[in-house]
Amino acid sequence: MPTVAIERTALFTHLGRTYTDAEFDELCFEFGVELDEITSEREEATKSSTVKLSKDQLASLSEEVIYKIDVPANRYDLLCIEGISRSLRVFLGDMDAPTYQIVSPSDEASSTMTVVQSSTATIRPFVVCAILRDVTFDQARYKSFIELQDQLHRNLCRQRTLVAIGTHDLDSVKGPFKYDARSPNDIRFVPLTHTEEGREFDGASLMECYETDAACKHLKPYVPIIKNSPLYPVVLDSEETVLSLPPIINGSKSRITLNTKNVFIECTATDLTKANIVLDTVVAMFSEYAANPFSVEPVTVNYLDDDNTIVKSYRTPQMYTRKETTSVKFVNSLIGIDVDPEPMAELCNKIQLGPARLLPAPSEQDGPILEVTVPPTRSDILHAVDIAEDIAVAYGYNNIVKTVPKTCTVGGEQPLNQLGDLLREEIGRAGYVEVLTHGLCSIKDNFTALGRPVTAAVSLSNPANVEYQVVRTTLLPGLLKTLQHNKSMSFTGGFKLFEISDVVLPDDKHVVTETIVGAKNARRVCATYAGPTSGFEVIHGLVDRIMTLCEVAPEEEYVASSGNKTNKLVHCKEGWSYTIRELKAGESDVSGTYFPGRAAEILLTSPKGGNRVVIGTFGILHPDVLENFDINYPTSAVESTSLLLSGLPDDESTNTVELPQVSLFSARFKKSLVSLYKATSRALLPFQSLIPTTSGNALTIAFTNSKGAPDSTAQCKIVYPRG
């Protein structure tokens, strides 16, 4: 959570009220934020373990009390004293939520930004702008203006990688403005950091300066964002004066001072949505200091192609006020209160979601609908749950009556997860090291590098980089990249890795909450062996071990082909069996992953269908695959679908696991049953052990007494549905 430091005196001046520290702490709780610490500049310096100051230096620091307030990470309107004080005053009923106005531009030239699309598209493709007219700054307002930009850069802007804010004295430059990307050597200006000496830099030399100059160390983290790019983004006025070199530094000529009256704001970005949120936040917070409070002049942004033709145009800031709805019944049930519709609509005014109104009920069962007005500062309101959360704040958490739940339930692990945990233990005992890899990967790693055709996958519309393009459809790339990054490990005795996790597959059949989601999770088991030899027999052995643990018997032909004429007696489920067959080149999308003639499919027969279905593949990885992932040792791999865990193919499986699949893992399962037995009326009877037996779709648990004889008075029978 972001922490905002505010001087107590200044805050109380903005609020028009005074509080004791305890009273303000309680107000913060009621409003939904937290007063984290009460300190001062001198106290902070005294406690610092990194910066040691002399007595004279400490004496010069202020003893003014500072409140450090933790605010929710998505409440960008609370990152400055203006936003916090305004929200608290509305919450206390001291003022109405402001109405923001977009007024007509007073200067057409200054209200135009031209973007050279062909060049900026390669580095930071978007820009949004606004103009604040007749703003009055003093030292406190100027300091807050800078601190808000720093807070936004740290949080929503992701250290300027997504959005970079530039603010300029409009009277010192001349519109219309241009946003371009040019060679570093073609950009020359005096940066804000060298205003006093007036030293001019080109783009390349400025990057070198910020990387090495201790006086500019606060800018060093941002240098890598553009340093290696052949083109640097730059904002210029009509006279080619550099306003800023985003996301690094502004130019000296357009710097803002206490005498600045008209402010030009530009935000360059790789994400247009976040850029608009940032611009709206800055405008909403500081437009209150304009001669016409809460007003802003728009800027038209025109994108030009190589022929100087406008190909796209929009006007910013958006400052959208939108309507969102939820049912009164839903809000009451979620919070645990019983508030009538009219009072609930009035509560919305306390949290800047007013004016709210009631709409006719679509049905008597649903009840009336509450329509709220979401201001441009509340980008965090995305769902009816967000509205309910804010209404709970307005109602008061301390006013919610504590009640005993009407239902009594006992939490437990999902069967699918339980079996997955048991398999993890057993595979770990076989010498494999478990890894947990990232759920996102590149299209190349997920398909091309594995020798597979590019098929449908859940993709990201705005991936942070090429490594996060799609949600994985296979666990194999994660294991292979783990091998790639652990070359220093010893492979002499073989390096074994495994992962049991989910992949996401496209799905247009399953429906959730009356909406086709378009995707579903599927649990997978994947393992690799890399070493001096291919280790095919090692992976083959792991396949047999997993099937044995899941109580699936090998088919007779499969046992006979292994050269072992006698099948050891193991407990297996009736009607379940498996075998393997050669995976031939071109038969499957995954066949290109394996070395021809050295791969197999795992086939399962279940009582649900009776037909063999492919539940996984294993084999020696193709040399091209190893080369793509820079792996120097022969490697074998197995990946099974969730069929091993649920008994159904991916397109039919659910999270239901049949009870006998768990019963053979007797140590933990029996311990749970013994605990259950002790908790019953039979707790005083002596017992020695318990005997689980299965027949059809029933599980019978019989306890034995201290002499080893079955206790006929202590039996339980569990009947469970198939699937």
mmCIF file of C-alpha atoms in Angstrom, residues 39-397:
data_model
loop_
_atom_site.group_PDB
_atom_site.id
_atom_site.type_symbol
_atom_site.label_atom_id
_atom_site.label_comp_id
_atom_site.label_asym_id
_atom_site.label_seq_id
_atom_site.Cartn_x
_atom_site.Cartn_y
_atom_site.Cartn_z
ATOM 1 C CA THR A 39 6.613 11.303 13.191
ATOM 2 C CA SER A 40 8.598 14.409 12.162
ATOM 3 C CA GLU A 41 11.584 15.247 9.962
ATOM 4 C CA ARG A 42 13.905 15.410 12.968
ATOM 5 C CA GLU A 43 12.615 12.148 14.409
ATOM 6 C CA GLU A 44 12.990 10.407 11.047
ATOM 7 C CA ALA A 45 16.601 11.602 10.739
ATOM 8 C CA THR A 46 17.369 10.507 14.290
ATOM 9 C CA LYS A 47 16.050 6.983 13.662
ATOM 10 C CA SER A 48 17.761 6.616 10.264
ATOM 11 C CA SER A 49 20.464 3.953 10.185
ATOM 12 C CA THR A 50 21.836 4.990 6.789
ATOM 13 C CA VAL A 51 22.113 8.782 7.035
ATOM 14 C CA LYS A 52 23.965 10.217 10.027
ATOM 15 C CA LEU A 53 23.595 13.957 10.614
ATOM 16 C CA SER A 54 25.452 16.296 12.933
ATOM 17 C CA LYS A 55 23.740 17.993 15.873
ATOM 18 C CA ASP A 56 23.539 21.258 13.948
ATOM 19 C CA GLN A 57 21.971 19.518 10.962
ATOM 20 C CA LEU A 58 19.449 17.762 13.196
ATOM 21 C CA ALA A 59 18.594 21.026 14.932
ATOM 22 C CA SER A 60 17.829 22.631 11.566
ATOM 23 C CA LEU A 61 15.199 19.991 10.731
ATOM 24 C CA SER A 62 11.534 20.669 11.398
ATOM 25 C CA GLU A 63 9.690 19.211 14.370
ATOM 26 C CA GLU A 64 6.352 19.675 12.597
ATOM 27 C CA VAL A 65 4.236 16.547 13.157
ATOM 28 C CA ILE A 66 3.880 14.396 10.035
ATOM 29 C CA TYR A 67 1.113 11.857 9.515
ATOM 30 C CA LYS A 68 2.059 8.848 7.402
ATOM 31 C CA ILE A 69 -1.161 7.470 5.972
ATOM 32 C CA ASP A 70 -1.455 4.108 4.195
ATOM 33 C CA VAL A 71 -3.953 4.333 1.340
ATOM 34 C CA PRO A 72 -5.338 1.559 -0.909
ATOM 35 C CA ALA A 73 -3.111 0.854 -3.902
ATOM 36 C CA ASN A 74 -5.899 1.639 -6.400
ATOM 37 C CA ARG A 75 -7.007 4.933 -4.814
ATOM 38 C CA TYR A 76 -4.830 7.271 -6.862
ATOM 39 C CA ASP A 77 -6.965 10.223 -5.770
ATOM 40 C CA LEU A 78 -5.598 9.841 -2.215
ATOM 41 C CA LEU A 79 -1.903 10.227 -3.077
ATOM 42 C CA CYS A 80 -1.703 13.910 -2.135
ATOM 43 C CA ILE A 81 -2.991 16.236 0.568
ATOM 44 C CA GLU A 82 -5.538 17.744 -1.829
ATOM 45 C CA GLY A 83 -7.122 14.369 -2.554
ATOM 46 C CA ILE A 84 -7.143 13.126 1.044
ATOM 47 C CA SER A 85 -8.525 16.350 2.521
ATOM 48 C CA ARG A 86 -11.181 16.658 -0.202
ATOM 49 C CA SER A 87 -12.335 13.059 0.265
ATOM 50 C CA LEU A 88 -12.464 13.431 4.056
ATOM 51 C CA ARG A 89 -14.461 16.665 3.812
ATOM 52 C CA VAL A 90 -16.987 14.991 1.500
ATOM 53 C CA PHE A 91 -17.088 11.998 3.877
ATOM 54 C CA LEU A 92 -17.742 14.293 6.847
ATOM 55 C CA GLY A 93 -20.424 16.199 4.961
ATOM 56 C CA ASP A 94 -18.495 19.479 4.966
ATOM 57 C CA MET A 95 -18.634 19.812 1.168
ATOM 58 C CA ASP A 96 -20.242 18.251 -1.869
ATOM 59 C CA ALA A 97 -18.186 16.245 -4.328
ATOM 60 C CA PRO A 98 -16.861 18.662 -6.996
ATOM 61 C CA THR A 99 -18.058 18.689 -10.571
ATOM 62 C CA TYR A 100 -15.241 18.838 -13.108
ATOM 63 C CA GLN A 101 -15.604 20.951 -16.237
ATOM 64 C CA ILE A 102 -13.856 20.811 -19.588
ATOM 65 C CA VAL A 103 -13.946 24.364 -20.930
ATOM 66 C CA SER A 104 -13.258 25.613 -24.430
ATOM 67 C CA PRO A 105 -9.574 26.262 -25.269
ATOM 68 C CA SER A 106 -8.545 29.905 -25.048
ATOM 69 C CA ASP A 107 -5.643 29.363 -27.479
ATOM 70 C CA GLU A 108 -6.031 26.953 -30.383
ATOM 71 C CA ALA A 109 -2.278 26.698 -31.022
ATOM 72 C CA SER A 110 -1.458 25.681 -27.455
ATOM 73 C CA SER A 111 -4.283 23.150 -27.403
ATOM 74 C CA THR A 112 -2.862 20.995 -30.208
ATOM 75 C CA MET A 113 -0.353 18.127 -29.943
ATOM 76 C CA THR A 114 0.935 16.478 -33.115
ATOM 77 C CA VAL A 115 2.344 12.954 -32.896
ATOM 78 C CA VAL A 116 4.730 11.489 -35.473
ATOM 79 C CA GLN A 117 3.263 8.015 -35.430
ATOM 80 C CA SER A 118 5.921 6.128 -37.398
ATOM 81 C CA SER A 119 8.728 7.032 -34.993
ATOM 82 C CA THR A 120 6.972 7.138 -31.613
ATOM 83 C CA ALA A 121 5.314 3.767 -32.204
ATOM 84 C CA THR A 122 8.697 2.095 -31.707
ATOM 85 C CA ILE A 123 9.330 3.459 -28.213
ATOM 86 C CA ARG A 124 6.369 5.149 -26.405
ATOM 87 C CA PRO A 125 3.389 5.311 -28.765
ATOM 88 C CA PHE A 126 0.855 7.337 -26.751
ATOM 89 C CA VAL A 127 0.575 10.854 -25.370
ATOM 90 C CA VAL A 128 -2.248 12.678 -23.568
ATOM 91 C CA CYS A 129 -2.290 16.365 -22.573
ATOM 92 C CA ALA A 130 -4.214 19.032 -20.680
ATOM 93 C CA ILE A 131 -3.942 22.732 -19.749
ATOM 94 C CA LEU A 132 -4.658 24.291 -16.348
ATOM 95 C CA ARG A 133 -5.310 28.036 -16.623
ATOM 96 C CA ASP A 134 -4.771 30.754 -14.010
ATOM 97 C CA VAL A 135 -3.339 28.445 -11.354
ATOM 98 C CA THR A 136 -2.020 30.000 -8.154
ATOM 99 C CA PHE A 137 1.005 28.259 -6.624
ATOM 100 C CA ASP A 138 2.634 28.756 -3.241
ATOM 101 C CA GLN A 139 5.462 26.724 -1.715
ATOM 102 C CA ALA A 140 3.163 24.116 -0.152
ATOM 103 C CA ARG A 141 1.081 23.678 -3.316
ATOM 104 C CA TYR A 142 4.172 23.426 -5.507
ATOM 105 C CA LYS A 143 5.664 20.782 -3.180
ATOM 106 C CA SER A 144 2.434 18.772 -3.228
ATOM 107 C CA PHE A 145 2.274 19.078 -7.039
ATOM 108 C CA ILE A 146 5.724 17.485 -7.369
ATOM 109 C CA GLU A 147 5.038 14.826 -4.714
ATOM 110 C CA LEU A 148 1.842 13.694 -6.462
ATOM 111 C CA GLN A 149 3.803 13.112 -9.664
ATOM 112 C CA ASP A 150 6.413 11.112 -7.734
ATOM 113 C CA GLN A 151 3.696 8.995 -6.062
ATOM 114 C CA LEU A 152 2.028 8.267 -9.397
ATOM 115 C CA HIS A 153 5.381 7.403 -10.980
ATOM 116 C CA ARG A 154 6.092 4.912 -8.194
ATOM 117 C CA ASN A 155 2.684 3.265 -8.273
ATOM 118 C CA LEU A 156 0.395 3.383 -11.292
ATOM 119 C CA CYS A 157 3.181 4.392 -13.707
ATOM 120 C CA ARG A 158 5.390 1.476 -12.616
ATOM 121 C CA GLN A 159 8.547 3.555 -12.206
ATOM 122 C CA ARG A 160 7.784 5.484 -15.415
ATOM 123 C CA THR A 161 7.836 2.363 -17.597
ATOM 124 C CA LEU A 162 4.112 2.662 -18.368
ATOM 125 C CA VAL A 163 3.539 6.405 -18.040
ATOM 126 C CA ALA A 164 5.804 9.437 -17.565
ATOM 127 C CA ILE A 165 4.407 12.809 -16.497
ATOM 128 C CA GLY A 166 5.765 16.118 -17.778
ATOM 129 C CA THR A 167 4.527 19.493 -16.469
ATOM 130 C CA HIS A 168 5.538 22.802 -18.051
ATOM 131 C CA ASP A 169 5.069 26.552 -17.788
ATOM 132 C CA LEU A 170 2.860 27.164 -20.811
ATOM 133 C CA ASP A 171 3.811 30.849 -21.031
ATOM 134 C CA SER A 172 7.485 29.999 -21.595
ATOM 135 C CA VAL A 173 6.878 27.876 -24.703
ATOM 136 C CA LYS A 174 4.869 28.252 -27.874
ATOM 137 C CA GLY A 175 2.319 25.858 -29.338
ATOM 138 C CA PRO A 176 1.348 23.853 -31.241
ATOM 139 C CA PHE A 177 3.389 21.040 -29.713
ATOM 140 C CA LYS A 178 4.959 17.979 -31.282
ATOM 141 C CA TYR A 179 5.676 14.505 -29.909
ATOM 142 C CA ASP A 180 8.394 12.732 -31.880
ATOM 143 C CA ALA A 181 11.138 10.123 -31.508
ATOM 144 C CA ARG A 182 14.597 11.060 -32.754
ATOM 145 C CA SER A 183 18.183 9.880 -32.740
ATOM 146 C CA PRO A 184 19.864 10.652 -29.370
ATOM 147 C CA ASN A 185 22.502 12.794 -31.094
ATOM 148 C CA ASP A 186 19.792 14.954 -32.708
ATOM 149 C CA ILE A 187 18.260 15.938 -29.359
ATOM 150 C CA ARG A 188 19.975 18.900 -27.641
ATOM 151 C CA PHE A 189 18.688 20.882 -24.659
ATOM 152 C CA VAL A 190 19.452 22.097 -21.144
ATOM 153 C CA PRO A 191 17.896 19.580 -18.721
ATOM 154 C CA LEU A 192 16.136 20.638 -15.534
ATOM 155 C CA THR A 193 18.969 19.194 -13.426
ATOM 156 C CA HIS A 194 21.522 21.606 -14.952
ATOM 157 C CA THR A 195 19.453 24.793 -14.959
ATOM 158 C CA GLU A 196 21.896 26.836 -12.864
ATOM 159 C CA GLU A 197 24.972 26.089 -14.969
ATOM 160 C CA GLY A 198 23.010 26.163 -18.249
ATOM 161 C CA ARG A 199 24.892 23.150 -19.612
ATOM 162 C CA GLU A 200 23.482 21.679 -22.803
ATOM 163 C CA PHE A 201 23.458 17.932 -23.544
ATOM 164 C CA ASP A 202 22.547 15.689 -26.399
ATOM 165 C CA GLY A 203 20.492 12.588 -25.642
ATOM 166 C CA ALA A 204 23.400 10.131 -25.499
ATOM 167 C CA SER A 205 25.672 12.254 -23.307
ATOM 168 C CA LEU A 206 22.777 12.998 -20.938
ATOM 169 C CA MET A 207 22.205 9.276 -20.381
ATOM 170 C CA GLU A 208 25.894 8.811 -19.590
ATOM 171 C CA CYS A 209 25.771 11.722 -17.159
ATOM 172 C CA TYR A 210 22.759 10.361 -15.283
ATOM 173 C CA GLU A 211 24.357 6.924 -15.013
ATOM 174 C CA THR A 212 27.564 8.242 -13.463
ATOM 175 C CA ASP A 213 26.809 11.578 -11.760
ATOM 176 C CA ALA A 214 26.115 11.084 -8.045
ATOM 177 C CA ALA A 215 24.118 14.315 -7.958
ATOM 178 C CA CYS A 216 21.619 12.767 -10.394
ATOM 179 C CA LYS A 217 21.413 9.298 -8.851
ATOM 180 C CA HIS A 218 17.646 9.654 -8.407
ATOM 181 C CA LEU A 219 17.303 9.550 -12.219
ATOM 182 C CA LYS A 220 19.649 6.605 -12.772
ATOM 183 C CA PRO A 221 16.930 3.897 -12.416
ATOM 184 C CA TYR A 222 15.021 5.365 -15.372
ATOM 185 C CA VAL A 223 17.953 5.497 -17.805
ATOM 186 C CA PRO A 224 17.691 1.822 -18.939
ATOM 187 C CA ILE A 225 14.107 2.398 -20.109
ATOM 188 C CA ILE A 226 15.269 4.163 -23.291
ATOM 189 C CA LYS A 227 19.090 4.113 -23.284
ATOM 190 C CA ASN A 228 19.525 1.239 -25.740
ATOM 191 C CA SER A 229 16.770 2.436 -28.077
ATOM 192 C CA PRO A 230 17.898 3.836 -31.459
ATOM 193 C CA LEU A 231 15.290 6.613 -31.030
ATOM 194 C CA TYR A 232 14.507 8.673 -27.931
ATOM 195 C CA PRO A 233 11.029 10.149 -27.367
ATOM 196 C CA VAL A 234 10.949 13.934 -27.187
ATOM 197 C CA VAL A 235 8.272 16.615 -26.713
ATOM 198 C CA LEU A 236 8.897 19.920 -28.520
ATOM 199 C CA ASP A 237 7.130 23.216 -29.094
ATOM 200 C CA SER A 238 6.647 24.953 -32.442
ATOM 201 C CA GLU A 239 10.154 26.472 -32.216
ATOM 202 C CA GLU A 240 11.781 23.054 -31.674
ATOM 203 C CA THR A 241 12.430 23.828 -28.002
ATOM 204 C CA VAL A 242 12.678 20.578 -26.033
ATOM 205 C CA LEU A 243 10.017 20.460 -23.324
ATOM 206 C CA SER A 244 10.920 16.973 -22.081
ATOM 207 C CA LEU A 245 12.843 13.812 -22.792
ATOM 208 C CA PRO A 246 10.369 11.254 -21.412
ATOM 209 C CA PRO A 247 10.563 9.296 -19.226
ATOM 210 C CA ILE A 248 13.794 10.861 -17.920
ATOM 211 C CA ILE A 249 13.744 14.644 -17.438
ATOM 212 C CA ASN A 250 12.051 17.906 -18.431
ATOM 213 C CA GLY A 251 13.764 20.766 -20.153
ATOM 214 C CA SER A 252 14.958 23.786 -18.188
ATOM 215 C CA LYS A 253 13.194 26.403 -20.290
ATOM 216 C CA SER A 254 9.662 25.172 -19.501
ATOM 217 C CA ARG A 255 10.276 24.537 -15.796
ATOM 218 C CA ILE A 256 7.473 25.405 -13.382
ATOM 219 C CA THR A 257 8.081 28.053 -10.695
ATOM 220 C CA LEU A 258 5.954 29.678 -8.024
ATOM 221 C CA ASN A 259 5.135 32.398 -10.578
ATOM 222 C CA THR A 260 3.724 29.943 -13.121
ATOM 223 C CA LYS A 261 0.088 30.667 -13.951
ATOM 224 C CA ASN A 262 -0.683 28.347 -16.888
ATOM 225 C CA VAL A 263 0.394 24.710 -16.721
ATOM 226 C CA PHE A 264 0.781 22.405 -19.715
ATOM 227 C CA ILE A 265 0.630 18.710 -18.717
ATOM 228 C CA GLU A 266 1.747 15.904 -21.023
ATOM 229 C CA CYS A 267 1.869 12.197 -20.238
ATOM 230 C CA THR A 268 3.700 9.876 -22.620
ATOM 231 C CA ALA A 269 2.927 6.201 -22.239
ATOM 232 C CA THR A 270 3.021 2.642 -23.443
ATOM 233 C CA ASP A 271 -0.490 2.107 -22.028
ATOM 234 C CA LEU A 272 -3.142 4.605 -23.131
ATOM 235 C CA THR A 273 -5.667 3.616 -20.451
ATOM 236 C CA LYS A 274 -3.239 4.215 -17.620
ATOM 237 C CA ALA A 275 -2.094 7.453 -19.241
ATOM 238 C CA ASN A 276 -5.660 8.776 -19.165
ATOM 239 C CA ILE A 277 -6.072 7.756 -15.515
ATOM 240 C CA VAL A 278 -2.838 9.533 -14.573
ATOM 241 C CA LEU A 279 -3.766 12.717 -16.455
ATOM 242 C CA ASP A 280 -7.294 12.781 -15.007
ATOM 243 C CA THR A 281 -5.857 12.349 -11.501
ATOM 244 C CA VAL A 282 -3.357 15.215 -11.799
ATOM 245 C CA VAL A 283 -5.977 17.512 -13.323
ATOM 246 C CA ALA A 284 -8.636 16.631 -10.729
ATOM 247 C CA MET A 285 -6.280 17.232 -7.806
ATOM 248 C CA PHE A 286 -4.820 20.597 -8.836
ATOM 249 C CA SER A 287 -7.588 22.177 -10.874
ATOM 250 C CA GLU A 288 -8.999 23.380 -7.539
ATOM 251 C CA TYR A 289 -6.248 26.031 -7.524
ATOM 252 C CA ALA A 290 -7.376 27.481 -10.874
ATOM 253 C CA ALA A 291 -9.219 30.788 -11.059
ATOM 254 C CA ASN A 292 -12.216 28.751 -12.239
ATOM 255 C CA PRO A 293 -11.946 25.820 -9.782
ATOM 256 C CA PHE A 294 -12.144 22.285 -11.147
ATOM 257 C CA SER A 295 -11.962 23.408 -14.771
ATOM 258 C CA VAL A 296 -9.481 22.289 -17.412
ATOM 259 C CA GLU A 297 -8.784 23.086 -21.049
ATOM 260 C CA PRO A 298 -8.519 20.114 -23.410
ATOM 261 C CA VAL A 299 -5.765 19.364 -25.914
ATOM 262 C CA THR A 300 -6.409 17.682 -29.244
ATOM 263 C CA VAL A 301 -3.883 14.959 -30.059
ATOM 264 C CA ASN A 302 -3.409 14.242 -33.780
ATOM 265 C CA TYR A 303 -1.414 11.266 -35.089
ATOM 266 C CA LEU A 304 0.249 11.858 -38.465
ATOM 267 C CA ASP A 305 1.553 9.260 -40.887
ATOM 268 C CA ASP A 306 4.553 9.735 -43.169
ATOM 269 C CA ASP A 307 2.395 11.767 -45.576
ATOM 270 C CA ASN A 308 1.372 14.200 -42.795
ATOM 271 C CA THR A 309 -2.164 12.857 -42.939
ATOM 272 C CA ILE A 310 -4.112 12.629 -39.691
ATOM 273 C CA VAL A 311 -4.785 8.934 -39.117
ATOM 274 C CA LYS A 312 -6.080 9.161 -35.554
ATOM 275 C CA SER A 313 -7.246 11.942 -33.277
ATOM 276 C CA TYR A 314 -8.646 12.268 -29.767
ATOM 277 C CA ARG A 315 -9.143 14.942 -27.122
ATOM 278 C CA THR A 316 -7.818 14.773 -23.578
ATOM 279 C CA PRO A 317 -8.307 14.831 -20.643
ATOM 280 C CA GLN A 318 -11.338 12.576 -20.720
ATOM 281 C CA MET A 319 -12.677 13.401 -17.220
ATOM 282 C CA TYR A 320 -15.454 10.897 -17.796
ATOM 283 C CA THR A 321 -18.342 10.689 -15.336
ATOM 284 C CA ARG A 322 -20.010 7.321 -15.754
ATOM 285 C CA LYS A 323 -22.976 5.426 -14.317
ATOM 286 C CA GLU A 324 -22.727 2.038 -12.598
ATOM 287 C CA THR A 325 -25.523 -0.049 -11.124
ATOM 288 C CA THR A 326 -26.022 -2.685 -8.469
ATOM 289 C CA SER A 327 -29.008 -4.041 -6.590
ATOM 290 C CA VAL A 328 -29.852 -2.865 -3.091
ATOM 291 C CA LYS A 329 -30.407 -6.484 -2.109
ATOM 292 C CA PHE A 330 -26.921 -7.453 -3.264
ATOM 293 C CA VAL A 331 -25.274 -4.634 -1.298
ATOM 294 C CA ASN A 332 -27.153 -5.506 1.886
ATOM 295 C CA SER A 333 -26.385 -9.212 1.604
ATOM 296 C CA LEU A 334 -22.701 -8.644 0.883
ATOM 297 C CA ILE A 335 -22.153 -6.256 3.788
ATOM 298 C CA GLY A 336 -24.515 -7.975 6.226
ATOM 299 C CA ILE A 337 -26.802 -5.002 6.846
ATOM 300 C CA ASP A 338 -30.420 -4.093 6.169
ATOM 301 C CA VAL A 339 -30.591 -0.547 4.797
ATOM 302 C CA ASP A 340 -33.579 0.781 2.901
ATOM 303 C CA PRO A 341 -33.002 1.960 -0.692
ATOM 304 C CA GLU A 342 -33.401 5.700 -0.024
ATOM 305 C CA PRO A 343 -30.874 5.896 2.857
ATOM 306 C CA MET A 344 -28.464 3.775 0.811
ATOM 307 C CA ALA A 345 -28.656 6.286 -2.043
ATOM 308 C CA GLU A 346 -27.838 9.060 0.431
ATOM 309 C CA LEU A 347 -24.813 7.131 1.718
ATOM 310 C CA CYS A 348 -23.342 7.293 -1.780
ATOM 311 C CA ASN A 349 -22.854 11.047 -1.387
ATOM 312 C CA LYS A 350 -20.343 10.450 1.448
ATOM 313 C CA ILE A 351 -18.054 8.413 -0.799
ATOM 314 C CA GLN A 352 -18.198 10.598 -3.929
ATOM 315 C CA LEU A 353 -20.543 8.220 -5.747
ATOM 316 C CA GLY A 354 -23.424 10.658 -5.813
ATOM 317 C CA PRO A 355 -25.812 11.721 -6.965
ATOM 318 C CA ALA A 356 -27.329 8.251 -6.781
ATOM 319 C CA ARG A 357 -30.832 7.313 -7.804
ATOM 320 C CA LEU A 358 -33.089 4.285 -7.580
ATOM 321 C CA LEU A 359 -34.274 2.508 -10.717
ATOM 322 C CA PRO A 360 -37.358 0.292 -10.956
ATOM 323 C CA ALA A 361 -36.845 -3.299 -9.937
ATOM 324 C CA PRO A 362 -36.638 -5.752 -12.863
ATOM 325 C CA SER A 363 -38.508 -8.224 -10.614
ATOM 326 C CA GLU A 364 -39.847 -8.383 -7.078
ATOM 327 C CA GLN A 365 -37.205 -10.927 -6.185
ATOM 328 C CA ASP A 366 -34.287 -8.712 -7.273
ATOM 329 C CA GLY A 367 -35.527 -5.550 -5.592
ATOM 330 C CA PRO A 368 -34.735 -1.952 -6.597
ATOM 331 C CA ILE A 369 -31.564 -1.073 -8.528
ATOM 332 C CA LEU A 370 -29.126 1.543 -7.232
ATOM 333 C CA GLU A 371 -27.470 3.710 -9.908
ATOM 334 C CA VAL A 372 -24.400 5.643 -8.755
ATOM 335 C CA THR A 373 -22.342 8.359 -10.439
ATOM 336 C CA VAL A 374 -18.645 7.502 -10.676
ATOM 337 C CA PRO A 375 -16.381 10.586 -10.949
ATOM 338 C CA PRO A 376 -13.190 10.608 -13.055
ATOM 339 C CA THR A 377 -11.101 10.242 -9.879
ATOM 340 C CA ARG A 378 -12.572 6.837 -9.045
ATOM 341 C CA SER A 379 -11.007 4.523 -11.617
ATOM 342 C CA ASP A 380 -11.036 1.841 -8.896
ATOM 343 C CA ILE A 381 -14.816 1.351 -9.258
ATOM 344 C CA LEU A 382 -14.997 -1.586 -11.658
ATOM 345 C CA HIS A 383 -17.724 -3.848 -10.275
ATOM 346 C CA ALA A 384 -20.814 -3.914 -8.077
ATOM 347 C CA VAL A 385 -18.604 -5.280 -5.305
ATOM 348 C CA ASP A 386 -16.579 -2.039 -5.339
ATOM 349 C CA ILE A 387 -19.776 -0.042 -4.865
ATOM 350 C CA ALA A 388 -20.811 -2.275 -1.963
ATOM 351 C CA GLU A 389 -17.387 -1.869 -0.358
ATOM 352 C CA ASP A 390 -17.642 1.925 -0.444
ATOM 353 C CA ILE A 391 -21.205 1.869 0.891
ATOM 354 C CA ALA A 392 -19.911 -0.235 3.798
ATOM 355 C CA VAL A 393 -17.359 2.511 4.501
ATOM 356 C CA ALA A 394 -20.086 5.157 4.392
ATOM 357 C CA TYR A 395 -22.352 3.070 6.637
ATOM 358 C CA GLY A 396 -19.510 2.539 9.115
ATOM 359 C CA TYR A 397 -17.767 -0.735 9.860
#
